[in-house]
Coordinates of N, CA and C in Angstrom, one line a residue:
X1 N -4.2 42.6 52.8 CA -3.7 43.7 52.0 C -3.6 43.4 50.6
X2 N -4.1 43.9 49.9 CA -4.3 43.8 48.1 C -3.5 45.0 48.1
X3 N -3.1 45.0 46.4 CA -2.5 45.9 45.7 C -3.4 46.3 44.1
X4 N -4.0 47.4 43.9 CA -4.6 47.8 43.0 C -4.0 49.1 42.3
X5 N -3.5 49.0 41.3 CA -2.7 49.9 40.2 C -2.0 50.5 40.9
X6 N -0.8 49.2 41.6 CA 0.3 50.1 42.1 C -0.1 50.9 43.4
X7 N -1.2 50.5 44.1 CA -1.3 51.8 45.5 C -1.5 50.5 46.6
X8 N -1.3 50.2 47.2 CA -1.4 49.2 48.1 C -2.7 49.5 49.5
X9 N -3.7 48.2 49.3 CA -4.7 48.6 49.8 C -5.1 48.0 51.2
X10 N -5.4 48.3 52.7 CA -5.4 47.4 53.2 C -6.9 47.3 53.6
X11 N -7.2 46.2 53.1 CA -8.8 45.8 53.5 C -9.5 45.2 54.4
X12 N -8.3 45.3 55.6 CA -8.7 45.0 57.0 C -9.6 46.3 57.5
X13 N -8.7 47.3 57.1 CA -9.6 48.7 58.1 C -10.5 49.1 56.7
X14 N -11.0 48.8 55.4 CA -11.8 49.3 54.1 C -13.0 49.5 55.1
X15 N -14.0 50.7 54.7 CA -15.3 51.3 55.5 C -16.1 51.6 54.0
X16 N -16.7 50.3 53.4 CA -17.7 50.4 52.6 C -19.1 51.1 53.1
X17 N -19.6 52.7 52.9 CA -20.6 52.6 53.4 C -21.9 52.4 52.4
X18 N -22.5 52.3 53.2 CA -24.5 52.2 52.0 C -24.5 53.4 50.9
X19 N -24.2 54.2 50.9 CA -23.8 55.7 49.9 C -23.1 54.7 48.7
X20 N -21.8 54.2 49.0 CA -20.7 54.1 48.1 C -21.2 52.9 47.4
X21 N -21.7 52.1 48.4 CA -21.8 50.3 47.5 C -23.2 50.9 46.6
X22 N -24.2 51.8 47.1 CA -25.1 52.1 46.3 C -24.8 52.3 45.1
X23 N -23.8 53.3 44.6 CA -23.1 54.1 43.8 C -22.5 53.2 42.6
X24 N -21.8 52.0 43.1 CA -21.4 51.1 42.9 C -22.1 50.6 42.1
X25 N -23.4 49.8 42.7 CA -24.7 49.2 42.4 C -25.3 49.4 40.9
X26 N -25.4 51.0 41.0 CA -25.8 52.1 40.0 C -24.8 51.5 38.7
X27 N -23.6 51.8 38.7 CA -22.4 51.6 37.7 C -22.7 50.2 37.4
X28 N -22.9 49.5 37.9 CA -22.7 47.9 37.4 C -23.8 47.7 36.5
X29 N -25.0 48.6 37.1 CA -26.2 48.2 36.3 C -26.3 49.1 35.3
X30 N -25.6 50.0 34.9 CA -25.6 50.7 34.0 C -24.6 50.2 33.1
X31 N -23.4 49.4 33.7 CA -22.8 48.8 32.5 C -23.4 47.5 31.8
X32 N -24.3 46.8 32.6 CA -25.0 45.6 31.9 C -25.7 46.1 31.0
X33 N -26.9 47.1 31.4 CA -27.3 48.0 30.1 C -27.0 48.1 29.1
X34 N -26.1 48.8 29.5 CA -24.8 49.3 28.0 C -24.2 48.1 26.9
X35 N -23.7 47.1 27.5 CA -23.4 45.6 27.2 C -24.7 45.2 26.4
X36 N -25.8 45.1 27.1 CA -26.9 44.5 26.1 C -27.5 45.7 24.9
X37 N -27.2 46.8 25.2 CA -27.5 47.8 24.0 C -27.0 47.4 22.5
X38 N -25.4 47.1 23.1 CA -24.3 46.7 22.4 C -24.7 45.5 21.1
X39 N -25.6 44.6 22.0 CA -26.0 43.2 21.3 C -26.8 43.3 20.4
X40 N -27.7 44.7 20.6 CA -28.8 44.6 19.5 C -28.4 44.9 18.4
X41 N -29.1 44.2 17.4 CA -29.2 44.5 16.0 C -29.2 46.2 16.0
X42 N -28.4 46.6 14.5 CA -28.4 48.0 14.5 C -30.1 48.5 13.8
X43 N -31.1 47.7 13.1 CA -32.5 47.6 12.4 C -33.1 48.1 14.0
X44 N -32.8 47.3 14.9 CA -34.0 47.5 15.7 C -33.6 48.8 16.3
X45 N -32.5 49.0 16.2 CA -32.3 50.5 17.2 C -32.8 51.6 16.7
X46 N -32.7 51.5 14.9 CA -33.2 52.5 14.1 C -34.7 52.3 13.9
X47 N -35.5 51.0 14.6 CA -36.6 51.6 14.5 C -37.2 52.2 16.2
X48 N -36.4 51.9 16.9 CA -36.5 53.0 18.4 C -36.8 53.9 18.6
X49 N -36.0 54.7 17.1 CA -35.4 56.3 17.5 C -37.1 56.7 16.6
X50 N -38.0 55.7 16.0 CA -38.9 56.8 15.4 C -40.4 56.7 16.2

């Protein structure tokens, strides 16, 4: 049993299905994207956009 912002979770009976961890999958990889967007120089972005 965990506790996450206050709601108490029990992760004996949790029913991860293939839909949701997909979903999941998607967000993570979209935040590492985002994270390395982050790192670039702002020169090279401005020559991207032309």
């Amino acid at each position: 049993m965990g506790i996450y912002m206050g709601m108490s979770l029990n992760t004996d009976t949790l029913n991860i299905t293939r839909e949701v961890l997909s979903l999941v999958a998607e967000l993570d990889e979209f935040k590492g994207a985002w994270r390395a967007l982050r790192m670039l120089a702002p020169e090279w972005l401005l020559l991207r956009t032309l």
